[in-house]
PDB file of C-alpha atoms and ligand atoms in Angstrom:
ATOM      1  CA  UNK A   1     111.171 102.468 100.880  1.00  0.00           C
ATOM      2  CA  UNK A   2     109.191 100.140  97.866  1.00  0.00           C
ATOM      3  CA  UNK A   3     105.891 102.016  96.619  1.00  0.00           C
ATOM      4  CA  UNK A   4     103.115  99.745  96.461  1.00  0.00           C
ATOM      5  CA  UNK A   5     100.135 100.459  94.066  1.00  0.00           C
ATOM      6  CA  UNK A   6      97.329  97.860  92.818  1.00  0.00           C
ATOM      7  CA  UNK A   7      93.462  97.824  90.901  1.00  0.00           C
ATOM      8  CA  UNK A   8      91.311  95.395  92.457  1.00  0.00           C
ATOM      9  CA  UNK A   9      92.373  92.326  90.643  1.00  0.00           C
ATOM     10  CA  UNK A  10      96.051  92.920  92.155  1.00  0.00           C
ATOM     11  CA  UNK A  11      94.919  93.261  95.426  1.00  0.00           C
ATOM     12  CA  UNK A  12      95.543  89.837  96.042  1.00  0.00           C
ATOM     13  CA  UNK A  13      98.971  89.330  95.374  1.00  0.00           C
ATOM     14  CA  UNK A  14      99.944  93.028  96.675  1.00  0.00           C
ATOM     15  CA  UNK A  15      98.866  91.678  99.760  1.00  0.00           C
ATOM     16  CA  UNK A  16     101.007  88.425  99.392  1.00  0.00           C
ATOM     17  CA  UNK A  17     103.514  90.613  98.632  1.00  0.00           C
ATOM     18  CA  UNK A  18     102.964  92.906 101.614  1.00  0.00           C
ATOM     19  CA  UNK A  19     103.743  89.850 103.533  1.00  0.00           C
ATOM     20  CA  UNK A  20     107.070  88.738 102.349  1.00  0.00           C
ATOM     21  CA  UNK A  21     108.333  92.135 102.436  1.00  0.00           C
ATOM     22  CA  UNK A  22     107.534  92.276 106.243  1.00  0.00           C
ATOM     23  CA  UNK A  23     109.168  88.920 106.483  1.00  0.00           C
ATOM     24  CA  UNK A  24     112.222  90.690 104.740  1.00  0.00           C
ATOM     25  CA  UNK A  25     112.145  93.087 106.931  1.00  0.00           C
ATOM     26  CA  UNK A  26     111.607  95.961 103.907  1.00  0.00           C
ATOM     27  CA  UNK A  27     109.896  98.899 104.793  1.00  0.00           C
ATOM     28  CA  UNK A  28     106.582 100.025 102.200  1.00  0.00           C
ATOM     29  CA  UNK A  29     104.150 102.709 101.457  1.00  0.00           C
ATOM     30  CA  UNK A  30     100.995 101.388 100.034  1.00  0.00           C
ATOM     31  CA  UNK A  31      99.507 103.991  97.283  1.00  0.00           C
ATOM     32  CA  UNK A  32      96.338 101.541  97.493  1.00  0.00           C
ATOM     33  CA  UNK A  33      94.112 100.485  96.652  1.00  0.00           C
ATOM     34  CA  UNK A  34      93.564  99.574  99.871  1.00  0.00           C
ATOM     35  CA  UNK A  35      90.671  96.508  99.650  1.00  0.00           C
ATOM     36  CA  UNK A  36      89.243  94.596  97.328  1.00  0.00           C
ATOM     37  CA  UNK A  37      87.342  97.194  95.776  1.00  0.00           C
ATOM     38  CA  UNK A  38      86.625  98.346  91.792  1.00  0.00           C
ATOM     39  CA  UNK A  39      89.507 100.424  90.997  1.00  0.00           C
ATOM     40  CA  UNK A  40      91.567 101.980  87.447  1.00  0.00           C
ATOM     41  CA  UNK A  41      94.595 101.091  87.549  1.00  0.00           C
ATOM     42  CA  UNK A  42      96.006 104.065  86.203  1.00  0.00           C
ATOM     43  CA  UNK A  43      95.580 105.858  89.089  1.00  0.00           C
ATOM     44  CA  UNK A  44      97.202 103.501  91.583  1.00  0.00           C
ATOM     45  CA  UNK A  45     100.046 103.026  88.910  1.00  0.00           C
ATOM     46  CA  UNK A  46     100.449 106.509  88.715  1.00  0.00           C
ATOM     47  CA  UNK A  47     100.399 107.457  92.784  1.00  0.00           C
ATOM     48  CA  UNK A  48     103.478 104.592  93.033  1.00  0.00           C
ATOM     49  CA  UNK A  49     105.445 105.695  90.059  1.00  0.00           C
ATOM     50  CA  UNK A  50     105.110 109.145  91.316  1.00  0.00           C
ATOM     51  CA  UNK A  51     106.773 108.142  94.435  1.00  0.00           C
ATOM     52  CA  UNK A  52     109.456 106.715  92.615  1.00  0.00           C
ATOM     53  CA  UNK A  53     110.012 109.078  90.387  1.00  0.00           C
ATOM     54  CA  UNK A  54     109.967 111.963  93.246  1.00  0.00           C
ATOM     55  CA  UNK A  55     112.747 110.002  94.941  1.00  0.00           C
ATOM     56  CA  UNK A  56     110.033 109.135  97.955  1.00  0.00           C
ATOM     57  CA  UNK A  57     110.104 105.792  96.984  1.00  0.00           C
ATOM     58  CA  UNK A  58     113.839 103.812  95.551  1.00  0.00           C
ATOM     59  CA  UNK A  59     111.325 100.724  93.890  1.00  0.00           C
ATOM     60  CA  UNK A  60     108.105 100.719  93.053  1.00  0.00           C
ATOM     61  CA  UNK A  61     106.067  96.989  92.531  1.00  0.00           C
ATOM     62  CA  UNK A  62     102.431  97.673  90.836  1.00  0.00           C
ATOM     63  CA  UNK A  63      99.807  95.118  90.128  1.00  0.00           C
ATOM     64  CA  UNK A  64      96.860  94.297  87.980  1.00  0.00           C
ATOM     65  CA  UNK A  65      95.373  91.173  86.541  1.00  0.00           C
ATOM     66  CA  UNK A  66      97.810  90.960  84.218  1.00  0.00           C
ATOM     67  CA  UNK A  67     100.692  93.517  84.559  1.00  0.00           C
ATOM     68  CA  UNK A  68     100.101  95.375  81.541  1.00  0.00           C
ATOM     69  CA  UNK A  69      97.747  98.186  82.573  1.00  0.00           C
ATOM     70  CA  UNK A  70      99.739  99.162  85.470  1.00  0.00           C
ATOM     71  CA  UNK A  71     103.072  98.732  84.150  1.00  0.00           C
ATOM     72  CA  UNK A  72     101.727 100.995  80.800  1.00  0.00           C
ATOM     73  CA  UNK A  73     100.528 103.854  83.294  1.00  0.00           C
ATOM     74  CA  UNK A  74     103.621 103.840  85.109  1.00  0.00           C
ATOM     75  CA  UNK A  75     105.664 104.536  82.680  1.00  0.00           C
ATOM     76  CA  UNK A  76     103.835 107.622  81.541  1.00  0.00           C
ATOM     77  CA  UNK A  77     105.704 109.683  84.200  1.00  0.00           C
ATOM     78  CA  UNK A  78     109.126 110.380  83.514  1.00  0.00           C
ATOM     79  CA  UNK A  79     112.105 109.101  85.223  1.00  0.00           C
ATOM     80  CA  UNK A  80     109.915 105.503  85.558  1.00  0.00           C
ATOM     81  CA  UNK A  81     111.104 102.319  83.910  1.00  0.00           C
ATOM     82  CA  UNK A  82     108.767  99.864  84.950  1.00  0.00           C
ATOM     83  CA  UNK A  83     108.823  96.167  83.414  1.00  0.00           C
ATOM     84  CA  UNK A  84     106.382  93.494  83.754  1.00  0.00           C
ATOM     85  CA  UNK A  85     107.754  89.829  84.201  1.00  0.00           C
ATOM     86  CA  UNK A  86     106.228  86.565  84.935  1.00  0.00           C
ATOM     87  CA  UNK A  87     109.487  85.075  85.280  1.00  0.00           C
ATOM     88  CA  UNK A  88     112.714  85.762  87.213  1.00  0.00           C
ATOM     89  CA  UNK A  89     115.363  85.927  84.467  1.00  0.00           C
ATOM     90  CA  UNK A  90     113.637  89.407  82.745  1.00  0.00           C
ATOM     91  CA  UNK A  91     113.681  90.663  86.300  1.00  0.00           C
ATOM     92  CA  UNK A  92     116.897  90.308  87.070  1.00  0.00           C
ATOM     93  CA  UNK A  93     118.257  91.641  83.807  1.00  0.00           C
ATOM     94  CA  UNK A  94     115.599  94.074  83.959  1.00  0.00           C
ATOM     95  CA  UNK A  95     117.724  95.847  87.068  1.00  0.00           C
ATOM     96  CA  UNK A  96     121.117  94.272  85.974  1.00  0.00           C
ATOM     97  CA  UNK A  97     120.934  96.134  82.191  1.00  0.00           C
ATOM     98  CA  UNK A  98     117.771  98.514  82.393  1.00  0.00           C
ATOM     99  CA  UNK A  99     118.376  99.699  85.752  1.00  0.00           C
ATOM    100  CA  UNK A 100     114.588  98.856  86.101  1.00  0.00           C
ATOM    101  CA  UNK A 101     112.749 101.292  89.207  1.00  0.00           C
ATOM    102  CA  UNK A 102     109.538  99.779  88.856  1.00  0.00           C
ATOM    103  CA  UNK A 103     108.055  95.993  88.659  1.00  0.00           C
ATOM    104  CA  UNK A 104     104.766  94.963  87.441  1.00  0.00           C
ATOM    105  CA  UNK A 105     103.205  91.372  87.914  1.00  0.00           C
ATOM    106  CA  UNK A 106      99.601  90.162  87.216  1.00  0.00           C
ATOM    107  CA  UNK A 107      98.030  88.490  89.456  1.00  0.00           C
ATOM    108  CA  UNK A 108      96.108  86.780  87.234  1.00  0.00           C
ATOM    109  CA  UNK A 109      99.224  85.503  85.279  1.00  0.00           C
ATOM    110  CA  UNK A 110     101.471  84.108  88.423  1.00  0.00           C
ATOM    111  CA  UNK A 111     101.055  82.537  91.263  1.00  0.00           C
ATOM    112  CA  UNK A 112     101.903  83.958  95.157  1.00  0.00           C
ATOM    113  CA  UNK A 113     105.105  81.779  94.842  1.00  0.00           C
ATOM    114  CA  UNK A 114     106.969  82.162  91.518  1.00  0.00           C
ATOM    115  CA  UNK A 115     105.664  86.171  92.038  1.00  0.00           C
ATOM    116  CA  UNK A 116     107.330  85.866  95.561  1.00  0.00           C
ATOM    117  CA  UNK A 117     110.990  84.533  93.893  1.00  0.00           C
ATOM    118  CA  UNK A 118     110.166  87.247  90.962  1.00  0.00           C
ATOM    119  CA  UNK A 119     110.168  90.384  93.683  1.00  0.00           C
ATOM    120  CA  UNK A 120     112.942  88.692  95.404  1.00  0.00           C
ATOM    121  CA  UNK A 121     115.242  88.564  92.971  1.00  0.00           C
ATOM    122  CA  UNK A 122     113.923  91.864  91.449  1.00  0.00           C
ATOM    123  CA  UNK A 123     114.710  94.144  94.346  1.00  0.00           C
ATOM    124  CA  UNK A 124     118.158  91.275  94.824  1.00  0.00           C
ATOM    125  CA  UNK A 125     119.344  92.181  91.851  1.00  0.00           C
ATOM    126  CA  UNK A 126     121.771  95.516  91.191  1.00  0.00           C
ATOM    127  CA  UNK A 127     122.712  97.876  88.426  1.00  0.00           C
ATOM    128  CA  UNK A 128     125.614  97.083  86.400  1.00  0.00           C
ATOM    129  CA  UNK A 129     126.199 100.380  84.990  1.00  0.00           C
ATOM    130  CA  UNK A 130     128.923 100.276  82.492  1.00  0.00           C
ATOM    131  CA  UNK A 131     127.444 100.058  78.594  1.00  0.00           C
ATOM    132  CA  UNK A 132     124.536  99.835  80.345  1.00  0.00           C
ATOM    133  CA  UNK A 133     124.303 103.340  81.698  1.00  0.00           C
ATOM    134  CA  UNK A 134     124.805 104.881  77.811  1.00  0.00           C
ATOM    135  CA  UNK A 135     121.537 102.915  76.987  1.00  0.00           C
ATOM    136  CA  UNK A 136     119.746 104.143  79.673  1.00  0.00           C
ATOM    137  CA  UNK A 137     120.912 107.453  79.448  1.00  0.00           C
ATOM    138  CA  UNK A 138     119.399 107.022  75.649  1.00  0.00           C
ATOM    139  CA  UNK A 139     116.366 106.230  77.201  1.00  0.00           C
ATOM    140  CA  UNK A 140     115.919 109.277  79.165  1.00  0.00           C
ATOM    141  CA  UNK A 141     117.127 111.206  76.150  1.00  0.00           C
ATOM    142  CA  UNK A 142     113.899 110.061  74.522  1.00  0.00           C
ATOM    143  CA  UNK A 143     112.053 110.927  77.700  1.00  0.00           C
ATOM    144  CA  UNK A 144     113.561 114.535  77.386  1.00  0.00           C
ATOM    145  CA  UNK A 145     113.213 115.427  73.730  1.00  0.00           C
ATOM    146  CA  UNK A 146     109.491 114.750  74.812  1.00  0.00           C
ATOM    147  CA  UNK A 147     109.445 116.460  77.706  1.00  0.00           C
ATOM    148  CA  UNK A 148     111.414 120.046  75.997  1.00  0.00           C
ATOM    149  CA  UNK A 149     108.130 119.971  73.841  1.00  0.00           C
ATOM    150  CA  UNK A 150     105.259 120.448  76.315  1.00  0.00           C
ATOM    151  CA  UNK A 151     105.277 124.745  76.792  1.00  0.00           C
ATOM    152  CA  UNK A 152     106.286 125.769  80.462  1.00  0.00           C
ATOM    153  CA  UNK A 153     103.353 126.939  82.585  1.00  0.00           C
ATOM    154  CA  UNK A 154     104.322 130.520  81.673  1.00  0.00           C
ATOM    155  CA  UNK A 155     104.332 129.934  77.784  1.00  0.00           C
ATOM    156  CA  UNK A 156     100.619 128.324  78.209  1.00  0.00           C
ATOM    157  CA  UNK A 157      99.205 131.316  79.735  1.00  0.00           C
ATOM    158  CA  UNK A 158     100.479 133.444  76.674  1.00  0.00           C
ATOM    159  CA  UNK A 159      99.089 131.040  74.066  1.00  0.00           C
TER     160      UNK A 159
HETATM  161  C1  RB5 B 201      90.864  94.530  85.253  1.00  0.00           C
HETATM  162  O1  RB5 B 201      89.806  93.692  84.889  1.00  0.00           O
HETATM  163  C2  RB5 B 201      92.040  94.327  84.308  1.00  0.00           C
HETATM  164  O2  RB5 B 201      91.723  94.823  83.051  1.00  0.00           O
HETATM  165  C3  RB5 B 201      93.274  94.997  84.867  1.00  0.00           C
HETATM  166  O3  RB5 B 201      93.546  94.508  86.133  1.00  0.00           O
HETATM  167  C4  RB5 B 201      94.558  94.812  84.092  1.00  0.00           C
HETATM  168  O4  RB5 B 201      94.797  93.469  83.820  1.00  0.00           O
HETATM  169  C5  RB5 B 201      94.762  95.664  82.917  1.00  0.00           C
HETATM  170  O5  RB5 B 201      95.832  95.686  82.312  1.00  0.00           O
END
């Protein structure tokens, strides 16, 4: 299952990418939004990530005019590594060495066919573990040194 999420300048190319998932055959949830209405990205980047991140979801792909916005809010919640490309050799190593969950791509910064090859070869594209898995598990040691600081729910009623 791929998590879909989008602000009203992705909506475009989520839809584009709606359809060559169905041509793939790939089953989707769409977090929204869900026409081309005003909407802040954070919130649609955060409904897909959290997806991901619950297990709900193995890939998430997010989109905004440019990326950036979505990819940024995505990443706030833990377990996400989401990248934004505009070409397909960062999103292939991006899941070859980063073991990337999430892709970003702005709508206003590729067309419907290179971002077509980019998702292709995104979701394509597998894990090589290996040194690779050290420096990720690096990266979620940063995530958890983070994450050890915020109180419990339990110590926040006492303070
Ligand atoms: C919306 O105008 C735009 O700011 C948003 O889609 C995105 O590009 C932000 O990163």
């Amino acid at each position: 299952m791929i998590a879909l999420g989008c602000d009203h300048a992705g909506f475009p190319l989520k839809e584009e990418i709606i359809a060559l998932l169905e041509e793939r055959g790939l089953a989707y949830k769409d977090f929204g939004v869900h026409q081309n209405e005003r909407a802040d990205y954070p919130v649609y980047g955060r409904k897909a990530a959290e997806a991901v991140a619950s297990g709900e979801c193995e890939y998430g792909l997010v989109f905004c005019g440019t990326g950036v916005g979505i990819s940024i809010s995505a990443n706030k919640v833990p377990g996400i590594r989401c990248v934004v490309c505009s070409e397909t050799y960062s999103a292939v190593l991006a899941r070859q060495h980063n073991d990337a969950n999430m892709l970003a791509l702005g709508a206003r910064v590729v067309g419907p066919g290179l971002a077509r090859m980019i998702v292709s070869q995104f979701l394509d594209a597998s894990f090589e573990g290996g040194r690779h898995a050290a420096r990720v598990a690096l990266i979620h040691e940063i995530e958890q040194d983070y994450l050890d600081q915020i109180p419990s729910g339990a110590e926040k009623d006492v303070l």
